[in-house]
């Protein structure tokens, strides 16, 4: 192949996504007046689907989150009803991918809860969960739904364990116990047969979730990993982290060989966490820094250079977290390929940002909307737990894709159980690690001491009554 020497001409890659741009929604299409949580936990505190937006809020005593129907934009009333059943701060929320009105939350109170949001949103505060899941001994920082199986939920706690819950029975069915510190992030491959995690112990792991076996492990001393994402079916992982010079960087890995990253790329010298988002349909990667307002985006390919920088969306308002709309909730008539919901804490504002491919024609653009994972599960919990893997059930976004799922969630009937040994509940009595945990345990024990003292006082009175009755019986003249 001959190369013509025309150095004055810039070398453009031919890409249909080269001119993708970010468009911020008008103020009346934003969600305003929301007391976004001030918690410093590194999560998004936001979850969105085609019907609802959920945001973790600042609240006194316990944890709560708002659920707002998407069409209800504008200013939200201060007394807007909340989901407020947790006793500690809510740390993560995720919508069920197959049932629009089912959301999972996890909290510092060590529980995971499943909530059913009524049609049209909340009319009053919701305190009763459909399902309360107790199995972690410390606060729970992450929840993730399985991508292809209905009613399988993963939760990661500060007890360094990942529990796999079968919500058909409301019990943990597997435990992944290979981490030696707090789990920072979980991501699945397309069919959910592999799980990758990042951990505070500086290790990146690829795990077979049903057996808990670690298939690959990288010791990331030079690139301290924070977040990881599977890149669809490319057999690649992308991590964001910090270099040894404390600059933000990303690394691309072969999922079957984590001995060395394929490439490492420095991003900038800022300190905020980098959140990665991958769109398998367009092979686009978005990088958003916590605390800055910019979103960079790249195109990923299987050949070198693997990663091609496209452009950057800029905004002066810093983001605390970002929710992402599932594909079937996008506006295909506007050539929208991705949509973020940006949390601007200082303004109490949630701002939709649409990523748009500029096209002249307003007809359906087949090339930017391939068949995409839909709202139907490919497997039942028993099938997946039995070892079956299946790719997602795909749907076309061309016509009729707004149809809602016909599935409903049926909560199992459960008896409240606890792990009691010698009269001590093991789940309740784990040594505290933080000041908050210590305080919560102290107040709980104070309540327990007060209750036991009252019980003791009642028993003392009863004993005295019985002693008097006995004395009276002894002193009474015997009946002949």
PDB file of N, CA and C in Angstrom, residues 132-196:
ATOM      1  N   UNK A 132     -36.815  -7.203  52.828  1.00  0.00           N
ATOM      2  CA  UNK A 132     -35.632  -6.763  53.571  1.00  0.00           C
ATOM      3  C   UNK A 132     -34.638  -7.900  53.569  1.00  0.00           C
ATOM      4  N   UNK A 133     -33.430  -7.618  53.120  1.00  0.00           N
ATOM      5  CA  UNK A 133     -32.432  -8.676  52.979  1.00  0.00           C
ATOM      6  C   UNK A 133     -31.302  -8.442  53.977  1.00  0.00           C
ATOM      7  N   UNK A 134     -31.172  -9.367  54.924  1.00  0.00           N
ATOM      8  CA  UNK A 134     -30.134  -9.253  55.955  1.00  0.00           C
ATOM      9  C   UNK A 134     -29.154 -10.407  55.796  1.00  0.00           C
ATOM     10  N   UNK A 135     -27.878 -10.085  55.660  1.00  0.00           N
ATOM     11  CA  UNK A 135     -26.857 -11.121  55.516  1.00  0.00           C
ATOM     12  C   UNK A 135     -25.468 -10.539  55.709  1.00  0.00           C
ATOM     13  N   UNK A 136     -25.345  -9.238  55.430  1.00  0.00           N
ATOM     14  CA  UNK A 136     -24.047  -8.573  55.644  1.00  0.00           C
ATOM     15  C   UNK A 136     -23.908  -8.183  57.118  1.00  0.00           C
ATOM     16  N   UNK A 137     -22.669  -8.201  57.605  1.00  0.00           N
ATOM     17  CA  UNK A 137     -22.442  -7.844  59.008  1.00  0.00           C
ATOM     18  C   UNK A 137     -21.973  -6.398  59.157  1.00  0.00           C
ATOM     19  N   UNK A 138     -21.704  -5.749  58.026  1.00  0.00           N
ATOM     20  CA  UNK A 138     -21.338  -4.330  58.048  1.00  0.00           C
ATOM     21  C   UNK A 138     -22.147  -3.595  56.995  1.00  0.00           C
ATOM     22  N   UNK A 139     -21.908  -2.282  56.892  1.00  0.00           N
ATOM     23  CA  UNK A 139     -22.692  -1.510  55.925  1.00  0.00           C
ATOM     24  C   UNK A 139     -22.490  -2.042  54.506  1.00  0.00           C
ATOM     25  N   UNK A 140     -23.489  -1.829  53.675  1.00  0.00           N
ATOM     26  CA  UNK A 140     -23.470  -2.360  52.308  1.00  0.00           C
ATOM     27  C   UNK A 140     -23.292  -1.181  51.347  1.00  0.00           C
ATOM     28  N   UNK A 141     -22.211  -1.228  50.545  1.00  0.00           N
ATOM     29  CA  UNK A 141     -21.853  -0.084  49.715  1.00  0.00           C
ATOM     30  C   UNK A 141     -22.312  -0.150  48.275  1.00  0.00           C
ATOM     31  N   UNK A 142     -22.558  -1.376  47.754  1.00  0.00           N
ATOM     32  CA  UNK A 142     -22.892  -1.518  46.328  1.00  0.00           C
ATOM     33  C   UNK A 142     -23.990  -2.548  46.119  1.00  0.00           C
ATOM     34  N   UNK A 143     -24.893  -2.262  45.172  1.00  0.00           N
ATOM     35  CA  UNK A 143     -25.833  -3.288  44.685  1.00  0.00           C
ATOM     36  C   UNK A 143     -25.797  -3.288  43.157  1.00  0.00           C
ATOM     37  N   UNK A 144     -25.905  -4.470  42.562  1.00  0.00           N
ATOM     38  CA  UNK A 144     -25.968  -4.607  41.102  1.00  0.00           C
ATOM     39  C   UNK A 144     -26.931  -5.737  40.746  1.00  0.00           C
ATOM     40  N   UNK A 145     -27.816  -5.485  39.779  1.00  0.00           N
ATOM     41  CA  UNK A 145     -28.688  -6.539  39.260  1.00  0.00           C
ATOM     42  C   UNK A 145     -27.936  -7.344  38.209  1.00  0.00           C
ATOM     43  N   UNK A 146     -28.235  -8.643  38.145  1.00  0.00           N
ATOM     44  CA  UNK A 146     -27.625  -9.469  37.089  1.00  0.00           C
ATOM     45  C   UNK A 146     -28.178  -9.015  35.737  1.00  0.00           C
ATOM     46  N   UNK A 147     -27.322  -8.906  34.703  1.00  0.00           N
ATOM     47  CA  UNK A 147     -27.785  -8.302  33.436  1.00  0.00           C
ATOM     48  C   UNK A 147     -28.744  -9.141  32.596  1.00  0.00           C
ATOM     49  N   UNK A 148     -28.766 -10.467  32.786  1.00  0.00           N
ATOM     50  CA  UNK A 148     -29.638 -11.288  31.916  1.00  0.00           C
ATOM     51  C   UNK A 148     -30.647 -12.128  32.690  1.00  0.00           C
ATOM     52  N   UNK A 149     -30.483 -12.225  34.016  1.00  0.00           N
ATOM     53  CA  UNK A 149     -31.336 -13.110  34.821  1.00  0.00           C
ATOM     54  C   UNK A 149     -32.276 -12.286  35.695  1.00  0.00           C
ATOM     55  N   UNK A 150     -33.520 -12.675  35.708  1.00  0.00           N
ATOM     56  CA  UNK A 150     -34.482 -11.969  36.553  1.00  0.00           C
ATOM     57  C   UNK A 150     -34.268 -12.328  38.024  1.00  0.00           C
ATOM     58  N   UNK A 151     -34.424 -11.326  38.905  1.00  0.00           N
ATOM     59  CA  UNK A 151     -34.440 -11.539  40.365  1.00  0.00           C
ATOM     60  C   UNK A 151     -33.144 -12.089  40.968  1.00  0.00           C
ATOM     61  N   UNK A 152     -32.023 -11.840  40.292  1.00  0.00           N
ATOM     62  CA  UNK A 152     -30.724 -12.133  40.912  1.00  0.00           C
ATOM     63  C   UNK A 152     -30.035 -10.795  41.177  1.00  0.00           C
ATOM     64  N   UNK A 153     -29.686 -10.582  42.448  1.00  0.00           N
ATOM     65  CA  UNK A 153     -29.094  -9.305  42.864  1.00  0.00           C
ATOM     66  C   UNK A 153     -27.775  -9.558  43.586  1.00  0.00           C
ATOM     67  N   UNK A 154     -26.769  -8.740  43.280  1.00  0.00           N
ATOM     68  CA  UNK A 154     -25.463  -8.829  43.945  1.00  0.00           C
ATOM     69  C   UNK A 154     -25.320  -7.647  44.899  1.00  0.00           C
ATOM     70  N   UNK A 155     -24.769  -7.887  46.089  1.00  0.00           N
ATOM     71  CA  UNK A 155     -24.500  -6.779  47.014  1.00  0.00           C
ATOM     72  C   UNK A 155     -23.096  -6.957  47.583  1.00  0.00           C
ATOM     73  N   UNK A 156     -22.386  -5.824  47.729  1.00  0.00           N
ATOM     74  CA  UNK A 156     -21.021  -5.860  48.275  1.00  0.00           C
ATOM     75  C   UNK A 156     -20.984  -5.019  49.541  1.00  0.00           C
ATOM     76  N   UNK A 157     -20.463  -5.613  50.624  1.00  0.00           N
ATOM     77  CA  UNK A 157     -20.472  -4.940  51.920  1.00  0.00           C
ATOM     78  C   UNK A 157     -19.077  -4.602  52.403  1.00  0.00           C
ATOM     79  N   UNK A 158     -19.037  -3.831  53.490  1.00  0.00           N
ATOM     80  CA  UNK A 158     -17.764  -3.488  54.121  1.00  0.00           C
ATOM     81  C   UNK A 158     -17.242  -4.653  54.956  1.00  0.00           C
ATOM     82  N   UNK A 159     -17.950  -5.796  54.895  1.00  0.00           N
ATOM     83  CA  UNK A 159     -17.421  -7.026  55.500  1.00  0.00           C
ATOM     84  C   UNK A 159     -16.573  -7.792  54.474  1.00  0.00           C
ATOM     85  N   UNK A 160     -16.296  -7.129  53.324  1.00  0.00           N
ATOM     86  CA  UNK A 160     -15.456  -7.653  52.238  1.00  0.00           C
ATOM     87  C   UNK A 160     -16.101  -8.808  51.475  1.00  0.00           C
ATOM     88  N   UNK A 161     -17.396  -8.984  51.646  1.00  0.00           N
ATOM     89  CA  UNK A 161     -18.085 -10.095  50.983  1.00  0.00           C
ATOM     90  C   UNK A 161     -19.047  -9.591  49.907  1.00  0.00           C
ATOM     91  N   UNK A 162     -19.200 -10.401  48.853  1.00  0.00           N
ATOM     92  CA  UNK A 162     -20.249 -10.167  47.854  1.00  0.00           C
ATOM     93  C   UNK A 162     -21.285 -11.269  48.045  1.00  0.00           C
ATOM     94  N   UNK A 163     -22.523 -10.874  48.307  1.00  0.00           N
ATOM     95  CA  UNK A 163     -23.602 -11.857  48.445  1.00  0.00           C
ATOM     96  C   UNK A 163     -24.446 -11.864  47.173  1.00  0.00           C
ATOM     97  N   UNK A 164     -24.835 -13.057  46.738  1.00  0.00           N
ATOM     98  CA  UNK A 164     -25.729 -13.195  45.575  1.00  0.00           C
ATOM     99  C   UNK A 164     -27.088 -13.613  46.117  1.00  0.00           C
ATOM    100  N   UNK A 165     -28.092 -12.751  45.878  1.00  0.00           N
ATOM    101  CA  UNK A 165     -29.441 -12.985  46.401  1.00  0.00           C
ATOM    102  C   UNK A 165     -30.351 -13.516  45.315  1.00  0.00           C
ATOM    103  N   UNK A 166     -31.083 -14.572  45.648  1.00  0.00           N
ATOM    104  CA  UNK A 166     -32.166 -15.041  44.779  1.00  0.00           C
ATOM    105  C   UNK A 166     -33.453 -14.462  45.358  1.00  0.00           C
ATOM    106  N   UNK A 167     -34.012 -13.452  44.695  1.00  0.00           N
ATOM    107  CA  UNK A 167     -35.171 -12.755  45.257  1.00  0.00           C
ATOM    108  C   UNK A 167     -36.456 -13.572  45.147  1.00  0.00           C
ATOM    109  N   UNK A 168     -36.413 -14.666  44.375  1.00  0.00           N
ATOM    110  CA  UNK A 168     -37.574 -15.570  44.349  1.00  0.00           C
ATOM    111  C   UNK A 168     -37.781 -16.207  45.723  1.00  0.00           C
ATOM    112  N   UNK A 169     -36.664 -16.394  46.448  1.00  0.00           N
ATOM    113  CA  UNK A 169     -36.779 -16.986  47.795  1.00  0.00           C
ATOM    114  C   UNK A 169     -36.413 -15.966  48.885  1.00  0.00           C
ATOM    115  N   UNK A 170     -35.815 -14.819  48.476  1.00  0.00           N
ATOM    116  CA  UNK A 170     -35.474 -13.773  49.446  1.00  0.00           C
ATOM    117  C   UNK A 170     -34.305 -14.128  50.335  1.00  0.00           C
ATOM    118  N   UNK A 171     -33.398 -14.959  49.812  1.00  0.00           N
ATOM    119  CA  UNK A 171     -32.246 -15.410  50.613  1.00  0.00           C
ATOM    120  C   UNK A 171     -30.953 -15.269  49.817  1.00  0.00           C
ATOM    121  N   UNK A 172     -29.794 -15.114  50.528  1.00  0.00           N
ATOM    122  CA  UNK A 172     -28.517 -15.174  49.804  1.00  0.00           C
ATOM    123  C   UNK A 172     -28.237 -16.627  49.423  1.00  0.00           C
ATOM    124  N   UNK A 173     -27.872 -16.870  48.170  1.00  0.00           N
ATOM    125  CA  UNK A 173     -27.652 -18.251  47.733  1.00  0.00           C
ATOM    126  C   UNK A 173     -26.176 -18.561  47.515  1.00  0.00           C
ATOM    127  N   UNK A 174     -25.360 -17.515  47.346  1.00  0.00           N
ATOM    128  CA  UNK A 174     -23.916 -17.702  47.186  1.00  0.00           C
ATOM    129  C   UNK A 174     -23.197 -16.565  47.888  1.00  0.00           C
ATOM    130  N   UNK A 175     -21.943 -16.834  48.257  1.00  0.00           N
ATOM    131  CA  UNK A 175     -21.115 -15.777  48.846  1.00  0.00           C
ATOM    132  C   UNK A 175     -19.748 -15.798  48.174  1.00  0.00           C
ATOM    133  N   UNK A 176     -19.298 -14.639  47.704  1.00  0.00           N
ATOM    134  CA  UNK A 176     -17.958 -14.521  47.116  1.00  0.00           C
ATOM    135  C   UNK A 176     -17.066 -13.906  48.193  1.00  0.00           C
ATOM    136  N   UNK A 177     -16.051 -14.672  48.602  1.00  0.00           N
ATOM    137  CA  UNK A 177     -15.283 -14.286  49.792  1.00  0.00           C
ATOM    138  C   UNK A 177     -13.780 -14.249  49.482  1.00  0.00           C
ATOM    139  N   UNK A 178     -13.422 -13.579  48.358  1.00  0.00           N
ATOM    140  CA  UNK A 178     -12.011 -13.586  47.955  1.00  0.00           C
ATOM    141  C   UNK A 178     -11.335 -12.238  48.157  1.00  0.00           C
ATOM    142  N   UNK A 179     -12.086 -11.228  48.636  1.00  0.00           N
ATOM    143  CA  UNK A 179     -11.510  -9.894  48.784  1.00  0.00           C
ATOM    144  C   UNK A 179     -10.942  -9.706  50.193  1.00  0.00           C
ATOM    145  N   UNK A 180      -9.874  -8.905  50.276  1.00  0.00           N
ATOM    146  CA  UNK A 180      -9.249  -8.692  51.586  1.00  0.00           C
ATOM    147  C   UNK A 180      -9.459  -7.265  52.081  1.00  0.00           C
ATOM    148  N   UNK A 181     -10.266  -6.486  51.350  1.00  0.00           N
ATOM    149  CA  UNK A 181     -10.570  -5.111  51.765  1.00  0.00           C
ATOM    150  C   UNK A 181     -11.904  -4.712  51.130  1.00  0.00           C
ATOM    151  N   UNK A 182     -12.254  -3.432  51.245  1.00  0.00           N
ATOM    152  CA  UNK A 182     -13.548  -2.948  50.750  1.00  0.00           C
ATOM    153  C   UNK A 182     -13.612  -3.030  49.220  1.00  0.00           C
ATOM    154  N   UNK A 183     -14.725  -3.550  48.712  1.00  0.00           N
ATOM    155  CA  UNK A 183     -14.935  -3.656  47.264  1.00  0.00           C
ATOM    156  C   UNK A 183     -15.430  -2.300  46.760  1.00  0.00           C
ATOM    157  N   UNK A 184     -14.749  -1.767  45.730  1.00  0.00           N
ATOM    158  CA  UNK A 184     -15.040  -0.419  45.246  1.00  0.00           C
ATOM    159  C   UNK A 184     -16.024  -0.409  44.071  1.00  0.00           C
ATOM    160  N   UNK A 185     -16.006  -1.479  43.268  1.00  0.00           N
ATOM    161  CA  UNK A 185     -16.794  -1.465  42.033  1.00  0.00           C
ATOM    162  C   UNK A 185     -17.034  -2.895  41.565  1.00  0.00           C
ATOM    163  N   UNK A 186     -18.211  -3.119  40.936  1.00  0.00           N
ATOM    164  CA  UNK A 186     -18.525  -4.419  40.329  1.00  0.00           C
ATOM    165  C   UNK A 186     -19.045  -4.170  38.916  1.00  0.00           C
ATOM    166  N   UNK A 187     -18.652  -5.040  37.976  1.00  0.00           N
ATOM    167  CA  UNK A 187     -19.162  -4.924  36.607  1.00  0.00           C
ATOM    168  C   UNK A 187     -19.286  -6.312  35.998  1.00  0.00           C
ATOM    169  N   UNK A 188     -20.332  -6.515  35.181  1.00  0.00           N
ATOM    170  CA  UNK A 188     -20.574  -7.816  34.534  1.00  0.00           C
ATOM    171  C   UNK A 188     -20.209  -7.760  33.057  1.00  0.00           C
ATOM    172  N   UNK A 189     -19.840  -8.941  32.509  1.00  0.00           N
ATOM    173  CA  UNK A 189     -19.748  -9.029  31.052  1.00  0.00           C
ATOM    174  C   UNK A 189     -21.176  -9.148  30.482  1.00  0.00           C
ATOM    175  N   UNK A 190     -21.308  -9.222  29.162  1.00  0.00           N
ATOM    176  CA  UNK A 190     -22.631  -9.105  28.526  1.00  0.00           C
ATOM    177  C   UNK A 190     -23.634 -10.142  29.023  1.00  0.00           C
ATOM    178  N   UNK A 191     -23.209 -11.412  29.141  1.00  0.00           N
ATOM    179  CA  UNK A 191     -24.180 -12.449  29.544  1.00  0.00           C
ATOM    180  C   UNK A 191     -24.177 -12.713  31.056  1.00  0.00           C
ATOM    181  N   UNK A 192     -23.365 -11.966  31.796  1.00  0.00           N
ATOM    182  CA  UNK A 192     -23.368 -12.112  33.250  1.00  0.00           C
ATOM    183  C   UNK A 192     -22.683 -13.367  33.751  1.00  0.00           C
ATOM    184  N   UNK A 193     -21.839 -13.997  32.893  1.00  0.00           N
ATOM    185  CA  UNK A 193     -21.131 -15.210  33.330  1.00  0.00           C
ATOM    186  C   UNK A 193     -19.849 -14.860  34.070  1.00  0.00           C
ATOM    187  N   UNK A 194     -19.401 -13.599  33.944  1.00  0.00           N
ATOM    188  CA  UNK A 194     -18.189 -13.144  34.634  1.00  0.00           C
ATOM    189  C   UNK A 194     -18.470 -11.843  35.373  1.00  0.00           C
ATOM    190  N   UNK A 195     -17.799 -11.704  36.506  1.00  0.00           N
ATOM    191  CA  UNK A 195     -17.897 -10.497  37.314  1.00  0.00           C
ATOM    192  C   UNK A 195     -16.483  -9.963  37.513  1.00  0.00           C
ATOM    193  N   UNK A 196     -16.300  -8.661  37.323  1.00  0.00           N
ATOM    194  CA  UNK A 196     -14.997  -8.078  37.632  1.00  0.00           C
ATOM    195  C   UNK A 196     -15.165  -7.084  38.772  1.00  0.00           C
TER     196      UNK A 196
END
